[in-house]
Coordinates of C-alpha atoms in Angstrom, one line a residue:
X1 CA -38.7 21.5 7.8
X2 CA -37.6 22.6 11.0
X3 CA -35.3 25.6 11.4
X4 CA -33.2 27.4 13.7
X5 CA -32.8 31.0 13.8
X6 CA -30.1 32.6 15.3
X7 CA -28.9 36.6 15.2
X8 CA -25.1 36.9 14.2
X9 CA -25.7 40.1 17.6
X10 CA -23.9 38.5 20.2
X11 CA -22.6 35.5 22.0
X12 CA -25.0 32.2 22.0
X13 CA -26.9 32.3 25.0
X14 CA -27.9 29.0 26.6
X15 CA -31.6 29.8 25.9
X16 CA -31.0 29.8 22.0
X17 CA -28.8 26.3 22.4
X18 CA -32.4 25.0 24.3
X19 CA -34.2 26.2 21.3
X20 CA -32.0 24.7 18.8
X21 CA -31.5 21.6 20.3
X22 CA -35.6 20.8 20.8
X23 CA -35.9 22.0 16.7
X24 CA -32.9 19.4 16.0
X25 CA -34.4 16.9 18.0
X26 CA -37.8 16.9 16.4
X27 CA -36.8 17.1 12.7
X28 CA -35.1 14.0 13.8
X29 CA -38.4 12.8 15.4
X30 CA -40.2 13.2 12.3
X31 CA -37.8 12.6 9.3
X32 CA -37.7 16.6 8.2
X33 CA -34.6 18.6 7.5
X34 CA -33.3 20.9 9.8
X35 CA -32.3 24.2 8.7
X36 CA -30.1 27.2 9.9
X37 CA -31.3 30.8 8.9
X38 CA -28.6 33.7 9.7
X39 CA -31.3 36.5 10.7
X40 CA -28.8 39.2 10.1
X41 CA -31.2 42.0 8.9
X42 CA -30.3 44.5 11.4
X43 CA -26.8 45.7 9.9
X44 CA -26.5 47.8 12.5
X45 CA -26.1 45.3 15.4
X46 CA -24.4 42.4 13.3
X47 CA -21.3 41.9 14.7
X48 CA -18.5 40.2 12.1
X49 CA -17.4 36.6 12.4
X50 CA -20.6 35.9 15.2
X51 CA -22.0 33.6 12.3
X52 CA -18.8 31.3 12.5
X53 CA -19.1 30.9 15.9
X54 CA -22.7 30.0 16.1
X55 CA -22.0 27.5 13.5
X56 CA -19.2 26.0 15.3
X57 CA -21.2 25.7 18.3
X58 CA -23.7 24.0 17.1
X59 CA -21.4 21.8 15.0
X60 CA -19.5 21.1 18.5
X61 CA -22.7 20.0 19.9
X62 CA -24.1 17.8 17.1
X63 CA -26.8 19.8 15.9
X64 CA -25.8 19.2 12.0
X65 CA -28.2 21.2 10.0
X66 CA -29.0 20.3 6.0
X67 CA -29.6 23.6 5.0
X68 CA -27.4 26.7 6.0
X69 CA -29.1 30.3 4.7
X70 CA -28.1 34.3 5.2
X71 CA -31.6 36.0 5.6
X72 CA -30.1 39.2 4.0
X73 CA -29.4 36.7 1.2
X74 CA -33.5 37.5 0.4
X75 CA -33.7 41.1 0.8
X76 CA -35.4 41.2 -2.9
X77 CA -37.7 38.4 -2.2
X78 CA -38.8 40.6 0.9
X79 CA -39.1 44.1 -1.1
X80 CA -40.9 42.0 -4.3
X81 CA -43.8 40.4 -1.4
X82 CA -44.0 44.0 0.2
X83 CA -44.9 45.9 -3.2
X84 CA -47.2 42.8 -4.0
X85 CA -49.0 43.4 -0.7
X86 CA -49.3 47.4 -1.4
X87 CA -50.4 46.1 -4.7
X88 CA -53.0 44.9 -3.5
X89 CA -54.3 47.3 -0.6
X90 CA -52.9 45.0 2.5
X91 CA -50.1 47.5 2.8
X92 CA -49.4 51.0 2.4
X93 CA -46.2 54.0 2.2
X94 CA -46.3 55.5 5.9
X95 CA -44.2 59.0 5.9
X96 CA -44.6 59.6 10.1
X97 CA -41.5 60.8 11.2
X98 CA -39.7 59.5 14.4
X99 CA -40.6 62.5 16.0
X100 CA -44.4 62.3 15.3
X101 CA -44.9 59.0 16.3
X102 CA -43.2 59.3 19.6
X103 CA -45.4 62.7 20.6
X104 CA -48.4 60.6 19.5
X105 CA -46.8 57.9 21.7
X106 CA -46.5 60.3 25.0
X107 CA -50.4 61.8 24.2
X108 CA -51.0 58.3 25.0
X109 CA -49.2 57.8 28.0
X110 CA -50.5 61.0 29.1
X111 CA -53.8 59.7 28.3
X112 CA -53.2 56.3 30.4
X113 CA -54.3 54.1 27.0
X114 CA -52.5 51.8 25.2
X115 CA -50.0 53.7 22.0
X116 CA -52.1 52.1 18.7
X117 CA -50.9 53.1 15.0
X118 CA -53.9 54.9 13.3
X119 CA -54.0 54.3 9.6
X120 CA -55.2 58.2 9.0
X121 CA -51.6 59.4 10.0
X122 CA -49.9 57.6 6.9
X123 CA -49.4 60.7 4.5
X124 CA -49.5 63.5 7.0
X125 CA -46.2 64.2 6.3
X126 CA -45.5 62.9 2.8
X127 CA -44.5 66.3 1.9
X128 CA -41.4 66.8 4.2
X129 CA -40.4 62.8 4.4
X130 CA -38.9 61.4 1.2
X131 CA -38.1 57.9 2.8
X132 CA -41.4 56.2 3.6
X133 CA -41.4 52.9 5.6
X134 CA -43.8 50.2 4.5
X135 CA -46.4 49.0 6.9
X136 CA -49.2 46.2 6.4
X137 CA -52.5 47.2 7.4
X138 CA -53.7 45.8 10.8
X139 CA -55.7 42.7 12.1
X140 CA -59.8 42.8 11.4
X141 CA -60.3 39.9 13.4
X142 CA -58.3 38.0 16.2
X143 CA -55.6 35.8 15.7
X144 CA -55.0 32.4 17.5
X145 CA -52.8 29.8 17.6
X146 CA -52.5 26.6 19.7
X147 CA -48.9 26.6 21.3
X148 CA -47.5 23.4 22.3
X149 CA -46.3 24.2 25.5
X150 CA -49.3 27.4 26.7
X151 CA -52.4 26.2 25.1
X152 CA -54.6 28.2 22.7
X153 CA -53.9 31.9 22.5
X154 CA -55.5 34.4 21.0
X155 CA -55.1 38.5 20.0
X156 CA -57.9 40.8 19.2
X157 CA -57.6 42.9 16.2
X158 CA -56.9 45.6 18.6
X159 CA -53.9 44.3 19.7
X160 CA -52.4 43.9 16.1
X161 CA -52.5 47.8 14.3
X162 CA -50.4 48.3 11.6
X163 CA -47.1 47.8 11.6
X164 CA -44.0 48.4 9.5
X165 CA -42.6 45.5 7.0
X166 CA -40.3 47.6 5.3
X167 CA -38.1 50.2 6.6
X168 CA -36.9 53.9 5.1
X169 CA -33.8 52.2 4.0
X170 CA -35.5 49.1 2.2
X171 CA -34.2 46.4 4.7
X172 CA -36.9 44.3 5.8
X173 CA -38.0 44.2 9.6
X174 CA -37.7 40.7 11.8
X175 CA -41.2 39.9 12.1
X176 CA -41.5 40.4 7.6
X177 CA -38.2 39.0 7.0
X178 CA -38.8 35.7 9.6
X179 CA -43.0 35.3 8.0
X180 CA -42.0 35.2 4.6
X181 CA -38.2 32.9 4.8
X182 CA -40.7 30.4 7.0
X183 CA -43.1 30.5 4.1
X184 CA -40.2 29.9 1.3
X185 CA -38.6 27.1 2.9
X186 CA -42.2 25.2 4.0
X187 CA -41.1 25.6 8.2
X188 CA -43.9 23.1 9.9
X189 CA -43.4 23.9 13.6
X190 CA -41.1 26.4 15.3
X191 CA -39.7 26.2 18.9
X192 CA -38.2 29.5 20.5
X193 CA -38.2 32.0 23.3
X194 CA -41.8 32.8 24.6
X195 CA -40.2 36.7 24.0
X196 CA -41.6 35.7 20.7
X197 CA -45.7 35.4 21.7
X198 CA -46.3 38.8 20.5
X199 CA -44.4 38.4 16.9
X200 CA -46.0 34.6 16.4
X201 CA -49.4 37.1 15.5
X202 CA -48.3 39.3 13.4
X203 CA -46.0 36.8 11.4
X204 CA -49.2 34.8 11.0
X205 CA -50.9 38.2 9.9
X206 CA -48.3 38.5 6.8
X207 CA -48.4 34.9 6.2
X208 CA -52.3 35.3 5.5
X209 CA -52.2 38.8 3.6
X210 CA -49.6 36.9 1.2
X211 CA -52.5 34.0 0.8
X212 CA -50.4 31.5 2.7
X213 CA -52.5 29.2 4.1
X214 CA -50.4 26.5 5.9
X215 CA -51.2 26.2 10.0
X216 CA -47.6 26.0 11.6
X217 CA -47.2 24.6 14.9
X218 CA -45.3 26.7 17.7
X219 CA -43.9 26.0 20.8
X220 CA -42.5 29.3 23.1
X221 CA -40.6 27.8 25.8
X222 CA -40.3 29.4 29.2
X223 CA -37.4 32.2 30.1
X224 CA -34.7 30.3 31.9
X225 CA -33.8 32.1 35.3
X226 CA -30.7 33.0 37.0
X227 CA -29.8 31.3 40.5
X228 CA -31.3 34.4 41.9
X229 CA -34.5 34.0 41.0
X230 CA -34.1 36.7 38.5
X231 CA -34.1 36.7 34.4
X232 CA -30.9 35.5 33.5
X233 CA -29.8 38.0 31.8
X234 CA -26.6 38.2 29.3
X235 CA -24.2 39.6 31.7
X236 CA -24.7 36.3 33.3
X237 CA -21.7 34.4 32.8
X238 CA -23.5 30.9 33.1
X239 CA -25.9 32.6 30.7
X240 CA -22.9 31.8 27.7
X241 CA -22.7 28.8 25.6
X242 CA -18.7 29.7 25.3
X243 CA -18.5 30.6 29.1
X244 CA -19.6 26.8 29.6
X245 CA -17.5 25.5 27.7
X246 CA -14.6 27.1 28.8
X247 CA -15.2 26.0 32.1
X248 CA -15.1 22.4 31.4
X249 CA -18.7 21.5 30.8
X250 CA -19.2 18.9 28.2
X251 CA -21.5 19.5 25.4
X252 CA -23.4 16.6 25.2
X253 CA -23.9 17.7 29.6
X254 CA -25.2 20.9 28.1
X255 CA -27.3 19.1 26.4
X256 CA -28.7 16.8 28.9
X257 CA -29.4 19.4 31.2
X258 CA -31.0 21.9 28.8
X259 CA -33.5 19.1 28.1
X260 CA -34.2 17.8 31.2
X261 CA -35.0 21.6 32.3
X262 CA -38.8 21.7 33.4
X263 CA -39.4 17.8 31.8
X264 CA -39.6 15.0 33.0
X265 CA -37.6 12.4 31.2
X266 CA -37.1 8.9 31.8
X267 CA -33.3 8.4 32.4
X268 CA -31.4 11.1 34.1
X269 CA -28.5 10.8 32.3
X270 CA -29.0 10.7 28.7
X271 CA -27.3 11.4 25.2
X272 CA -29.0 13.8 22.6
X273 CA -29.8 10.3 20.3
X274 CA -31.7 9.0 23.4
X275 CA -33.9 12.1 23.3
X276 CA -35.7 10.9 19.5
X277 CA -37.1 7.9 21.6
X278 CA -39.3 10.2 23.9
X279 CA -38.9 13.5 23.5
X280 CA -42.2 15.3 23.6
X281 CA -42.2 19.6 23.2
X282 CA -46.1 19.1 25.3
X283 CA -44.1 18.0 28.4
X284 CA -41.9 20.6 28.6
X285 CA -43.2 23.1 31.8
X286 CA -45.0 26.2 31.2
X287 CA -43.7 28.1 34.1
X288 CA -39.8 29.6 34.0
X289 CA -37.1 27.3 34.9
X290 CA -34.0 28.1 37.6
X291 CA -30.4 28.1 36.7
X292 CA -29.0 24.8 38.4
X293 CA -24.9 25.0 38.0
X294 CA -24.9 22.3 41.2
X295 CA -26.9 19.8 38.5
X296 CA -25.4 20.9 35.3
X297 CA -21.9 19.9 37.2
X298 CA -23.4 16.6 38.5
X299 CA -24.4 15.6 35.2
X300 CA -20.7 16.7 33.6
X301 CA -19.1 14.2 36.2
X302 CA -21.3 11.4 35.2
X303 CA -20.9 11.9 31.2
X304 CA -17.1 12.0 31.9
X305 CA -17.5 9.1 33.6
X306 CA -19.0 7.5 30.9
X307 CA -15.8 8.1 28.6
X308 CA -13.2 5.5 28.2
X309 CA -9.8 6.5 29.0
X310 CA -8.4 7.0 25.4
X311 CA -11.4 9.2 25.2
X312 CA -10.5 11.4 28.3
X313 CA -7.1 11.6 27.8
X314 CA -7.8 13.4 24.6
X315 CA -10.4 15.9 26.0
X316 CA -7.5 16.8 28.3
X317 CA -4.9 17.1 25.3
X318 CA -2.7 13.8 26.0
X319 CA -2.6 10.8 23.4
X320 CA -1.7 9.1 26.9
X321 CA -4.4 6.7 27.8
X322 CA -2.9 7.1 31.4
X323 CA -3.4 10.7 31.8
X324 CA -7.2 9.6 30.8
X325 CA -6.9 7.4 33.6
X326 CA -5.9 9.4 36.7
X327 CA -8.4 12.0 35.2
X328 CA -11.1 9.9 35.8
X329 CA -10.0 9.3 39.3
X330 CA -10.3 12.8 40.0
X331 CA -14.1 12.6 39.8
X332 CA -14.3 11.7 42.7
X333 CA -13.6 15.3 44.1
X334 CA -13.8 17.1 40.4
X335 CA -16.7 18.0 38.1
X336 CA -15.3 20.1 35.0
X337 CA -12.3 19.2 32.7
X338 CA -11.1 22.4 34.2
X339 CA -11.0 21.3 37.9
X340 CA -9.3 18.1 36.9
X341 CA -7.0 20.0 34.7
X342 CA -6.4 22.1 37.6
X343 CA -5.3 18.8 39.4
X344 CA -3.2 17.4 37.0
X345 CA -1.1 21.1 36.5
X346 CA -0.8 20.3 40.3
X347 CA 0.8 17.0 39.6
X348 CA 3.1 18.3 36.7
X349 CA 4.5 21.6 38.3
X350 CA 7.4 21.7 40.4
X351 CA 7.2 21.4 44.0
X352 CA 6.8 23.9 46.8
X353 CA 8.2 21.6 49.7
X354 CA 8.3 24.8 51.8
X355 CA 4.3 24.5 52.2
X356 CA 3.2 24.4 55.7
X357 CA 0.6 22.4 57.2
X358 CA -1.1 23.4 61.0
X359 CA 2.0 25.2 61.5
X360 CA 4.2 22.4 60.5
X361 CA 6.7 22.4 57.6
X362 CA 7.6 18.9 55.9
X363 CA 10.5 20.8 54.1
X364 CA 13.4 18.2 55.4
X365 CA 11.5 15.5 55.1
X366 CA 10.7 16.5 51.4
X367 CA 14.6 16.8 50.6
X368 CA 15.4 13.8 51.8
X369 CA 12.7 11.7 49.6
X370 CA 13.6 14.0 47.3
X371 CA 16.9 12.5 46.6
X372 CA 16.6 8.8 47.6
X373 CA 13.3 9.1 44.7
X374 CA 15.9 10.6 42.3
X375 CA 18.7 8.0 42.7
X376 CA 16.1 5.7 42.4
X377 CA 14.8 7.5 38.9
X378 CA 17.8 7.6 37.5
X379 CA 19.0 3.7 38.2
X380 CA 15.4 2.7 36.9
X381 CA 14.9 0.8 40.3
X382 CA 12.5 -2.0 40.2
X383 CA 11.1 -1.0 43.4
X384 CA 9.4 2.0 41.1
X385 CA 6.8 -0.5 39.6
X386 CA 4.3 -0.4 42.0
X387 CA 3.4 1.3 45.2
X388 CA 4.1 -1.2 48.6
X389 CA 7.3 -1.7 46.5
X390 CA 7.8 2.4 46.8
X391 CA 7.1 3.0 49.7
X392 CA 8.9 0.3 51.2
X393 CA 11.9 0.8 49.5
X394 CA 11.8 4.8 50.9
X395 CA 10.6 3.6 54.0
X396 CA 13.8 1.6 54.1
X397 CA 16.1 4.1 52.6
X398 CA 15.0 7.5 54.5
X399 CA 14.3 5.7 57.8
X400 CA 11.3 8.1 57.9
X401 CA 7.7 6.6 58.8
X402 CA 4.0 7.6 59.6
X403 CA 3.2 11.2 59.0
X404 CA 6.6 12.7 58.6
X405 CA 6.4 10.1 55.7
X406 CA 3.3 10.4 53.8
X407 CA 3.3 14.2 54.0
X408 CA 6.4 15.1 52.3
X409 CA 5.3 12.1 49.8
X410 CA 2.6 13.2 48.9
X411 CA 3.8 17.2 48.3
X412 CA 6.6 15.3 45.9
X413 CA 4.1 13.8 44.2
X414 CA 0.7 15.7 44.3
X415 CA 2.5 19.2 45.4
X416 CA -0.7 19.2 48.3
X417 CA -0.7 17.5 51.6
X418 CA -4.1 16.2 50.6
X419 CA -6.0 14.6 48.6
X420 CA -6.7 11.1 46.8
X421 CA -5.0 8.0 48.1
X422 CA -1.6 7.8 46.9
X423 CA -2.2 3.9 46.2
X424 CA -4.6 4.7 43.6
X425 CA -3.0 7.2 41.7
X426 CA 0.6 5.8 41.7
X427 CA -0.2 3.1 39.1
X428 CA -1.0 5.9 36.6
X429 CA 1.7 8.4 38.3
X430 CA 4.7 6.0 37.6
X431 CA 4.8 6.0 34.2
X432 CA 6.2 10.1 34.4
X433 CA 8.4 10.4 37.3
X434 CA 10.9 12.3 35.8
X435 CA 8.3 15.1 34.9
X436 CA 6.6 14.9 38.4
X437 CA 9.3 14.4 41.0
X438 CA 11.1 18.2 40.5
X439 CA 11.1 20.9 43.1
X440 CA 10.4 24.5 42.0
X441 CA 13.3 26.6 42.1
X442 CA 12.7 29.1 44.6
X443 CA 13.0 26.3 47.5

């Protein structure tokens, strides 16, 4: 089984989605079931209703899991397998107080060495500390793992001292609480963050105190990096799966990006059921990966390209396979459903005719296609049907020509003095002249 693991902390980051989507992808791969796991173990920090919206994401971007689980939901399974490890002598009670540990913590920055639990400090104060924390004793020999993406890596028994399973309060920490829920529902290989290197260790340190024997594989992909160069960090408004999407990305974009990050893949412009063809986690890079919004946005325009009318028209809330249809002629100079929404808002407002272009105004002009286009309207004039027929017919009626025609034309229609040829997007424009052709108020 393959799982995914988010925090119910915060807003989905695009890292996570990276995550999840490679896990998804390979239980596909190899016929396993892909499971969700809710780590919301730190009560403190969960934040109420961020479960819904993790699930909704990922049901938004076709990441259907089989199994849905609350971590907390195991709290007794997690205090049961941290008595049976003091039980038998691979944990202990640890009564340090916050305030001990951190002087012990300074005499070793003071001391320029490296802060290590010692063992000996357990009961030092057992007598003033009635809430003990639970700790499992510390590596004797090194730990290694192979990691799909870094190679072999190992950790000396130095490097892993004891550390606490349990806390004061009985809730299970991350590292305890994510070892033993990958034992209980038989995880094979885990993709995340490579923030997680220094927990794959000690998870694999519980696993093997609790007689788990099973080899997972792991996979700890690269931090993504802002535009900058920097860690992207949260504040990072690319940085949100939401932010995205409120812009106007598509997710299945999102997807194809995300993937293609550091890889090399052998279309560039793909659909997440392409990926189970010839996705492989080895060929993902092992050095960070930069930000790109100028190729996320390349890759939106060609998946809305790929979308039939009926289909766009409906991402941009019409039934009207028309609307669909002028949309996608906006990619020419549009990327996101926002900029062509943008565009089409344009096209639907009322019109400023009092605009002025290198000092010139087209306002006259304006009011005098303004009313030949209404009395037109309103008799239902065959010469509406298609453009040459339009334009002739105002031509003819306003005895206006060249620029002092196409201007004030196009600001009736478009409500800018630029833009895409008025020959293409009449055909689509025509079916709702009575909505378009109105001048705002204030002129």
């Amino acid at each position: 089984m393959l799982r995914f693991a988010p925090s119910p902390t915060g807003d989905m980051h695009i890292g996570n989605l990276r995550a999840a989507i490679f896990n998804y992808i390979i239980a596909k791969q190899t016929n396993q079931k892909f499971l969700i796991r809710i780590e919301d173990t730190d009560t403190t920090r969960n934040i109420e209703g961020k479960d819904k919206e993790i699930l909704s994401l990922l049901n938004l971007f076709g990441l259907l899991w089989d199994n849905l689980v609350y971590q907390s939901d195991n709290f007794a399974r997690h205090r049961q397998l941290a008595e049976y490890l003091i039980s038998q002598g691979k944990a202990f009670y640890c009564y340090c107080s916050k305030a001990f540990l951190e002087s012990k913590r300074e005499e070793a920055k003071a001391q320029k060495r490296a802060f290590r639990y010692d063992d000996s400090w357990a009961e030092l104060e057992k007598s003033s500390n009635p809430k003990p924390v639970v700790r499992i004793k510390g590596a004797r020999n090194a730990i290694s793992f192979v990691d799909s993406i870094k190679g072999r890596l190992d950790f000396e028994p130095q490097e892993l001292d004891s550390f606490v399973i349990l806390k004061e309060d009985g809730v299970p920490t991350y590292n305890f609480a994510c070892a033993v829920d990958d034992m209980l529902y038989d995880i094979s290989f885990i993709v995340r963050g490579e923030d997680h290197v220094s927990n794959t260790p000690r998870q694999i340190l519980i696993q093997r105190a609790l007689g788990y024997e099973k080899e997972l594989g792991y996979a700890h992909l690269p931090i993504i990096l802002g535009e900058n160069g920097s860690k992207m960090s949260k504040r990072d408004s690319a940085s949100s799966v939401a932010w995205l999407l409120g812009e106007g990305f598509l997710p299945q974009a999102i997807i194809n990006y995300l993937v293609s990050m550091g890889n090399h893949t052998p279309t560039e412009v793909f659909k997440l059921q392409d990926t189970y063809a010839w996705f492989d986690i080895k060929n993902i890079a092992k050095s960070p990966v930069k930000w790109d919004i100028k190729r996320l946005r390349f890759l939106n325009r060609e998946h809305l390209k790929l979308l039939n009318e009926q289909e766009f028209a409906l991402l941009l809330d019409s039934k009207d396979s028309s609307i669909g249809a002028l949309g996608k002629l906006f990619l020419q100079e549009a990327s996101t459903l926002n900029e062509i929404r943008a565009k089409l808002d344009s096209i639907f407002s009322p019109k400023c005719i009092t605009q002025v272009e290198d000092n010139q105004s087209f306002e006259e002009q304006c009011r005098i296609l303004y009313t030949h286009l209404c009395e037109m309207i309103e008799s239902n004039s065959e010469d509406l049907q298609d453009y040459e027929s339009l334009k002739n017919a105002l031509m003819q009626r306003s005895k206006l020509k060249g620029k002092q025609f196409f201007k004030p034309l196009r600001i009736l229609l478009t409500n800018h003095t630029h833009g895409l040829e008025l020959n293409q997007m009449y055909p689509y424009l025509r079916f709702f002249l009575r909505d378009i052709v109105r001048l705002d108020a204030s002129n």
